[in-house]
Short mmCIF file of C-alpha atoms in Angstrom, two decimals:
data_model
loop_
_atom_site.label_atom_id
_atom_site.label_comp_id
_atom_site.label_asym_id
_atom_site.label_seq_id
_atom_site.Cartn_x
_atom_site.Cartn_y
_atom_site.Cartn_z
CA UNK A 69 -0.09 -0.22 0.03
CA UNK A 70 2.68 2.32 0.86
CA UNK A 71 4.71 1.63 -2.26
CA UNK A 72 1.60 2.42 -4.50
CA UNK A 73 1.21 5.63 -2.92
CA UNK A 74 4.95 6.66 -2.75
CA UNK A 75 5.30 5.81 -6.49
CA UNK A 76 2.62 8.49 -7.14
CA UNK A 77 4.83 11.11 -5.36
CA UNK A 78 7.75 13.25 -6.33
CA UNK A 79 11.14 11.66 -5.48
CA UNK A 80 13.04 14.92 -5.41
CA UNK A 81 14.60 14.95 -1.69
CA UNK A 82 14.71 18.61 -1.88
CA UNK A 83 11.02 18.96 -1.97
CA UNK A 84 10.27 19.74 1.66
CA UNK A 85 6.49 19.04 0.79
CA UNK A 86 6.83 15.68 -0.79
CA UNK A 87 9.12 14.46 2.15
CA UNK A 88 6.21 15.65 4.54
CA UNK A 89 3.54 13.78 2.59
CA UNK A 90 5.89 10.73 2.42
CA UNK A 91 6.21 10.63 6.32
CA UNK A 92 2.71 11.22 6.89
CA UNK A 93 1.71 8.31 4.52
CA UNK A 94 4.18 5.98 6.18
CA UNK A 95 2.96 6.95 9.56
CA UNK A 96 -0.97 6.14 8.53
CA UNK A 97 0.51 3.13 6.79
CA UNK A 98 2.12 1.87 10.04
CA UNK A 99 -1.11 3.33 12.03
CA UNK A 100 -3.32 0.86 9.72
CA UNK A 101 -1.05 -2.12 9.95
CA UNK A 102 -0.99 -1.90 13.69
CA UNK A 103 -4.95 -2.10 13.64
CA UNK A 104 -4.99 -4.95 11.18
CA UNK A 105 -2.47 -6.96 13.46
CA UNK A 106 -4.43 -5.92 16.71
CA UNK A 107 -7.73 -7.00 15.03
CA UNK A 108 -6.06 -10.28 13.49
CA UNK A 109 -4.72 -11.10 17.03
CA UNK A 110 -8.08 -10.44 18.88
CA UNK A 111 -9.52 -13.05 15.99
CA UNK A 112 -7.37 -15.62 16.52
CA UNK A 113 -7.48 -15.16 20.30
CA UNK A 114 -11.39 -15.66 20.00
CA UNK A 115 -11.04 -18.24 17.65
CA UNK A 116 -8.88 -20.33 19.90
CA UNK A 117 -11.17 -19.78 22.71
CA UNK A 118 -14.01 -20.96 20.78
CA UNK A 119 -12.06 -24.22 19.65
CA UNK A 120 -10.98 -24.78 23.23
CA UNK A 121 -14.50 -24.23 24.54
CA UNK A 122 -16.03 -26.61 22.17
CA UNK A 123 -13.61 -29.49 23.29
CA UNK A 124 -14.28 -28.54 26.82
CA UNK A 125 -18.15 -28.68 26.54
CA UNK A 126 -18.07 -32.06 25.03
CA UNK A 127 -16.76 -33.50 28.10
CA UNK A 128 -20.25 -32.67 30.43
CA UNK A 129 -22.20 -33.45 27.37
CA UNK A 130 -20.66 -36.96 27.11
CA UNK A 131 -21.49 -37.70 30.97
CA UNK A 132 -25.24 -36.51 30.19
CA UNK A 133 -25.22 -39.04 27.58
CA UNK A 134 -24.09 -41.64 29.90
CA UNK A 135 -26.52 -40.64 32.34
CA UNK A 136 -29.45 -41.22 30.10
CA UNK A 137 -28.54 -44.51 29.94
CA UNK A 138 -29.60 -44.92 33.85
CA UNK A 139 -32.95 -43.51 33.31
CA UNK A 140 -35.67 -45.87 33.73
CA UNK A 141 -38.22 -44.30 31.37
CA UNK A 142 -37.35 -45.46 27.75
CA UNK A 143 -39.52 -42.49 26.34
CA UNK A 144 -37.80 -39.77 28.62
CA UNK A 145 -34.35 -41.38 27.52
CA UNK A 146 -34.92 -41.57 23.94
CA UNK A 147 -35.91 -37.92 24.10
CA UNK A 148 -32.85 -36.95 25.97
CA UNK A 149 -30.53 -38.64 23.49
CA UNK A 150 -32.26 -37.11 20.48
CA UNK A 151 -31.47 -33.72 22.06
CA UNK A 152 -28.02 -34.43 23.00
CA UNK A 153 -27.36 -35.73 19.47
CA UNK A 154 -28.72 -32.25 18.20
CA UNK A 155 -26.46 -30.47 20.70
CA UNK A 156 -23.33 -32.62 19.41
CA UNK A 157 -24.29 -31.78 15.93
CA UNK A 158 -24.31 -27.92 16.65
CA UNK A 159 -21.39 -28.12 18.45
CA UNK A 160 -19.37 -29.64 15.66
CA UNK A 161 -21.01 -26.75 13.37
CA UNK A 162 -19.34 -24.16 15.77
CA UNK A 163 -15.98 -25.94 15.76
CA UNK A 164 -16.00 -26.31 11.85
CA UNK A 165 -17.02 -22.88 11.22
CA UNK A 166 -14.08 -21.55 13.53
CA UNK A 167 -11.83 -23.66 11.30
CA UNK A 168 -12.86 -22.64 7.97
CA UNK A 169 -10.80 -19.50 8.43
CA UNK A 170 -7.66 -21.48 8.31
CA UNK A 171 -8.71 -24.44 6.35
CA UNK A 172 -5.37 -24.24 4.44
CA UNK A 173 -3.61 -25.55 7.52
CA UNK A 174 -6.03 -27.98 8.54
CA UNK A 175 -6.25 -30.04 5.19
CA UNK A 176 -4.83 -33.37 4.49
CA UNK A 177 -5.66 -34.66 1.05
CA UNK A 178 -5.97 -38.61 1.04
CA UNK A 179 -7.77 -41.28 -0.63
CA UNK A 180 -10.85 -42.01 1.05
CA UNK A 181 -13.73 -44.83 0.86
CA UNK A 182 -16.92 -43.50 0.45
CA UNK A 183 -18.76 -46.69 1.97
CA UNK A 184 -16.57 -46.47 5.30
CA UNK A 185 -17.06 -42.65 5.57
CA UNK A 186 -20.88 -42.92 5.10
CA UNK A 187 -21.28 -45.69 7.53
CA UNK A 188 -19.61 -43.42 10.06
CA UNK A 189 -21.70 -40.42 9.39
CA UNK A 190 -24.99 -42.75 9.47
CA UNK A 191 -23.85 -44.25 12.89
CA UNK A 192 -23.28 -40.84 14.26
CA UNK A 193 -26.81 -39.67 13.05
CA UNK A 194 -28.59 -43.24 13.90
CA UNK A 195 -30.66 -41.51 16.74
CA UNK A 196 -32.21 -39.55 14.11
CA UNK A 197 -32.99 -42.19 11.78
CA UNK A 198 -34.43 -44.34 14.71
CA UNK A 199 -36.42 -41.71 16.71
CA UNK A 200 -38.04 -40.70 13.41
CA UNK A 201 -38.34 -44.13 11.94
CA UNK A 202 -36.59 -43.06 8.78
CA UNK A 203 -35.71 -45.79 6.12
CA UNK A 204 -32.18 -45.79 5.00
CA UNK A 205 -31.36 -47.45 1.54
CA UNK A 206 -27.44 -47.34 0.38
CA UNK A 207 -27.00 -47.99 -3.19
CA UNK A 208 -23.66 -48.59 -4.65
CA UNK A 209 -21.10 -46.69 -2.73
CA UNK A 210 -18.07 -48.64 -3.26
CA UNK A 211 -15.74 -45.70 -4.69
CA UNK A 212 -12.73 -44.17 -3.16
CA UNK A 213 -12.10 -40.75 -3.86
CA UNK A 214 -9.43 -37.88 -2.92
CA UNK A 215 -10.49 -35.50 -0.34
CA UNK A 216 -9.77 -34.43 3.45
CA UNK A 217 -11.49 -36.93 5.72
CA UNK A 218 -12.57 -34.36 8.39
CA UNK A 219 -14.15 -31.93 5.97
CA UNK A 220 -15.83 -34.47 3.83
CA UNK A 221 -17.16 -36.06 7.10
CA UNK A 222 -18.62 -32.60 7.85
CA UNK A 223 -19.95 -31.96 4.51
CA UNK A 224 -21.80 -35.50 4.63
CA UNK A 225 -23.01 -34.71 8.31
CA UNK A 226 -24.84 -31.63 7.01
CA UNK A 227 -26.47 -33.25 4.15
CA UNK A 228 -27.45 -36.45 6.16
CA UNK A 229 -28.96 -34.33 9.10
CA UNK A 230 -30.42 -31.98 6.48
CA UNK A 231 -32.37 -34.66 4.96
CA UNK A 232 -33.31 -36.33 8.18
CA UNK A 233 -34.44 -33.13 9.31
CA UNK A 234 -37.01 -32.43 6.51
CA UNK A 235 -38.57 -36.12 5.64
CA UNK A 236 -41.73 -36.66 7.47
CA UNK A 237 -41.73 -39.51 10.13
CA UNK A 238 -41.38 -42.84 8.32
CA UNK A 239 -39.63 -41.33 5.38
CA UNK A 240 -36.98 -42.68 3.26
CA UNK A 241 -33.33 -41.48 2.34
CA UNK A 242 -31.37 -42.97 -0.43
CA UNK A 243 -27.70 -42.69 -0.64
CA UNK A 244 -25.81 -43.91 -3.68
CA UNK A 245 -22.81 -43.11 -6.05
CA UNK A 246 -22.23 -43.06 -9.63
CA UNK A 247 -19.46 -42.68 -12.07
CA UNK A 248 -18.82 -41.08 -15.30
CA UNK A 249 -15.65 -40.45 -17.55
CA UNK A 250 -14.86 -37.31 -15.28
CA UNK A 251 -16.09 -37.73 -11.82
CA UNK A 252 -17.61 -39.95 -9.27
CA UNK A 253 -20.72 -38.65 -7.82
CA UNK A 254 -22.39 -39.23 -4.47
CA UNK A 255 -25.88 -38.49 -3.89
CA UNK A 256 -28.19 -38.14 -1.00
CA UNK A 257 -31.62 -38.07 -1.60
CA UNK A 258 -34.59 -37.83 0.44
CA UNK A 259 -38.58 -37.73 -0.10
CA UNK A 260 -39.38 -35.10 2.58
CA UNK A 261 -41.12 -31.82 1.83
CA UNK A 262 -38.69 -30.41 -0.41
CA UNK A 263 -37.34 -26.66 -1.45
CA UNK A 264 -39.72 -24.01 -2.90
CA UNK A 265 -38.91 -22.97 -6.42
CA UNK A 266 -38.17 -19.56 -5.53
CA UNK A 267 -35.67 -20.65 -2.74
CA UNK A 268 -33.56 -23.49 -4.66
CA UNK A 269 -30.97 -20.96 -5.89
CA UNK A 270 -30.45 -19.34 -2.49
CA UNK A 271 -30.21 -22.74 -0.79
CA UNK A 272 -26.13 -22.45 -0.40
CA UNK A 273 -26.21 -18.78 0.62
CA UNK A 274 -24.89 -17.81 4.05
CA UNK A 275 -27.46 -17.52 6.59
CA UNK A 276 -30.31 -18.45 4.54
CA UNK A 277 -33.11 -20.90 5.42
CA UNK A 278 -36.14 -20.44 3.36
CA UNK A 279 -39.84 -20.74 4.35
CA UNK A 280 -39.89 -24.37 4.70
CA UNK A 281 -36.71 -24.37 6.85
CA UNK A 282 -38.26 -21.97 9.17
CA UNK A 283 -41.67 -23.81 9.39
CA UNK A 284 -39.76 -26.69 10.41
CA UNK A 285 -36.84 -25.52 12.76
CA UNK A 286 -34.52 -22.81 13.95
CA UNK A 287 -31.86 -23.17 11.55
CA UNK A 288 -28.57 -20.87 11.39
CA UNK A 289 -28.21 -21.18 7.64
CA UNK A 290 -24.56 -21.85 7.95
CA UNK A 291 -24.27 -25.68 7.26
CA UNK A 292 -24.87 -25.81 3.83
CA UNK A 293 -23.23 -22.53 3.04
CA UNK A 294 -20.11 -23.79 4.78
CA UNK A 295 -20.44 -27.19 3.03
CA UNK A 296 -20.37 -25.40 -0.44
CA UNK A 297 -17.44 -23.35 0.54
CA UNK A 298 -15.15 -25.90 1.68
CA UNK A 299 -16.19 -28.32 -1.09
CA UNK A 300 -14.95 -25.67 -3.58
CA UNK A 301 -11.75 -25.40 -1.53
CA UNK A 302 -11.33 -29.40 -2.02
CA UNK A 303 -11.97 -29.05 -5.72
CA UNK A 304 -15.41 -31.03 -5.53
CA UNK A 305 -18.72 -29.51 -5.97
CA UNK A 306 -22.22 -29.64 -4.62
CA UNK A 307 -25.48 -29.51 -6.60
CA UNK A 308 -28.96 -29.65 -5.51
CA UNK A 309 -32.36 -30.59 -7.16
CA UNK A 310 -35.61 -30.37 -5.55
CA UNK A 311 -39.54 -29.95 -6.01
CA UNK A 312 -41.67 -28.87 -3.16
CA UNK A 313 -43.70 -31.71 -1.79
CA UNK A 314 -41.49 -34.20 -3.83
CA UNK A 315 -38.16 -34.33 -1.95
CA UNK A 316 -34.50 -33.13 -2.44
CA UNK A 317 -31.54 -34.44 -3.81
CA UNK A 318 -27.79 -33.52 -3.12
CA UNK A 319 -25.20 -34.36 -5.05
CA UNK A 320 -21.36 -34.07 -4.25
CA UNK A 321 -19.11 -34.13 -7.46
CA UNK A 322 -15.41 -35.49 -6.99
CA UNK A 323 -13.77 -34.77 -10.06
CA UNK A 324 -11.03 -37.39 -10.93
CA UNK A 325 -8.53 -34.90 -12.68
CA UNK A 326 -8.56 -32.35 -9.99
CA UNK A 327 -5.20 -30.64 -9.00
CA UNK A 328 -5.32 -31.32 -5.43
CA UNK A 329 -1.75 -30.04 -4.84
CA UNK A 330 -3.26 -26.58 -5.19
CA UNK A 331 -5.68 -26.82 -2.34
CA UNK A 332 -3.40 -26.15 0.43
CA UNK A 333 -1.84 -23.03 -1.35
CA UNK A 334 -4.97 -21.28 -1.59
#
């Protein structure tokens, strides 16, 4: 910034005015740099606190989960487990949101089994499937892709949790994959309430929930936004198709020829 401004000023040292202006510009640049560094330091401090808080809060939550196993009333225990699962989901969302600002330091690209990843995510969300009597159908998911395990897990968590949230009790979710000449595509499809046509192009916008989302739950509108943002950083893509009343289908596209070496350089 200082260089650009200085280049436009006279370089003759005999011009007192020019030297004075240069000194003022240099002073203001130093002042601006200090403010930026102070803000950056405060942000990093808050980010560090959030990450530590998330890890600390998980301990009492895990204790609460163990206590539910001692409750004699089965219905009450199941309700508590459902709420525990929701709390844990939102806590993880906070953790990954805080990590998103420094994703380049956090990425590890490896070959990942889609089948193993899906099984882990489904297991984490098992309470949602059971409590709402959701039927899960797994198609062919025997593929390996290049991705970051933690972030891909987060994205799948969001898509599956989103599907569970918007299907009616006794509904159905299909998860399957297909391969073509340039990509492997993983689909998460539900037969839920769907998305209104006027909302479909905004579904990945930051903070957007849509009318159907507001009607069913209090959503932050950050899950899908962050999922698409991180998918792009990983050289994946996410698409959505939906029709109100006829369900929603999300697709994660893993490109075979992506240059993953540039992911950590962004």
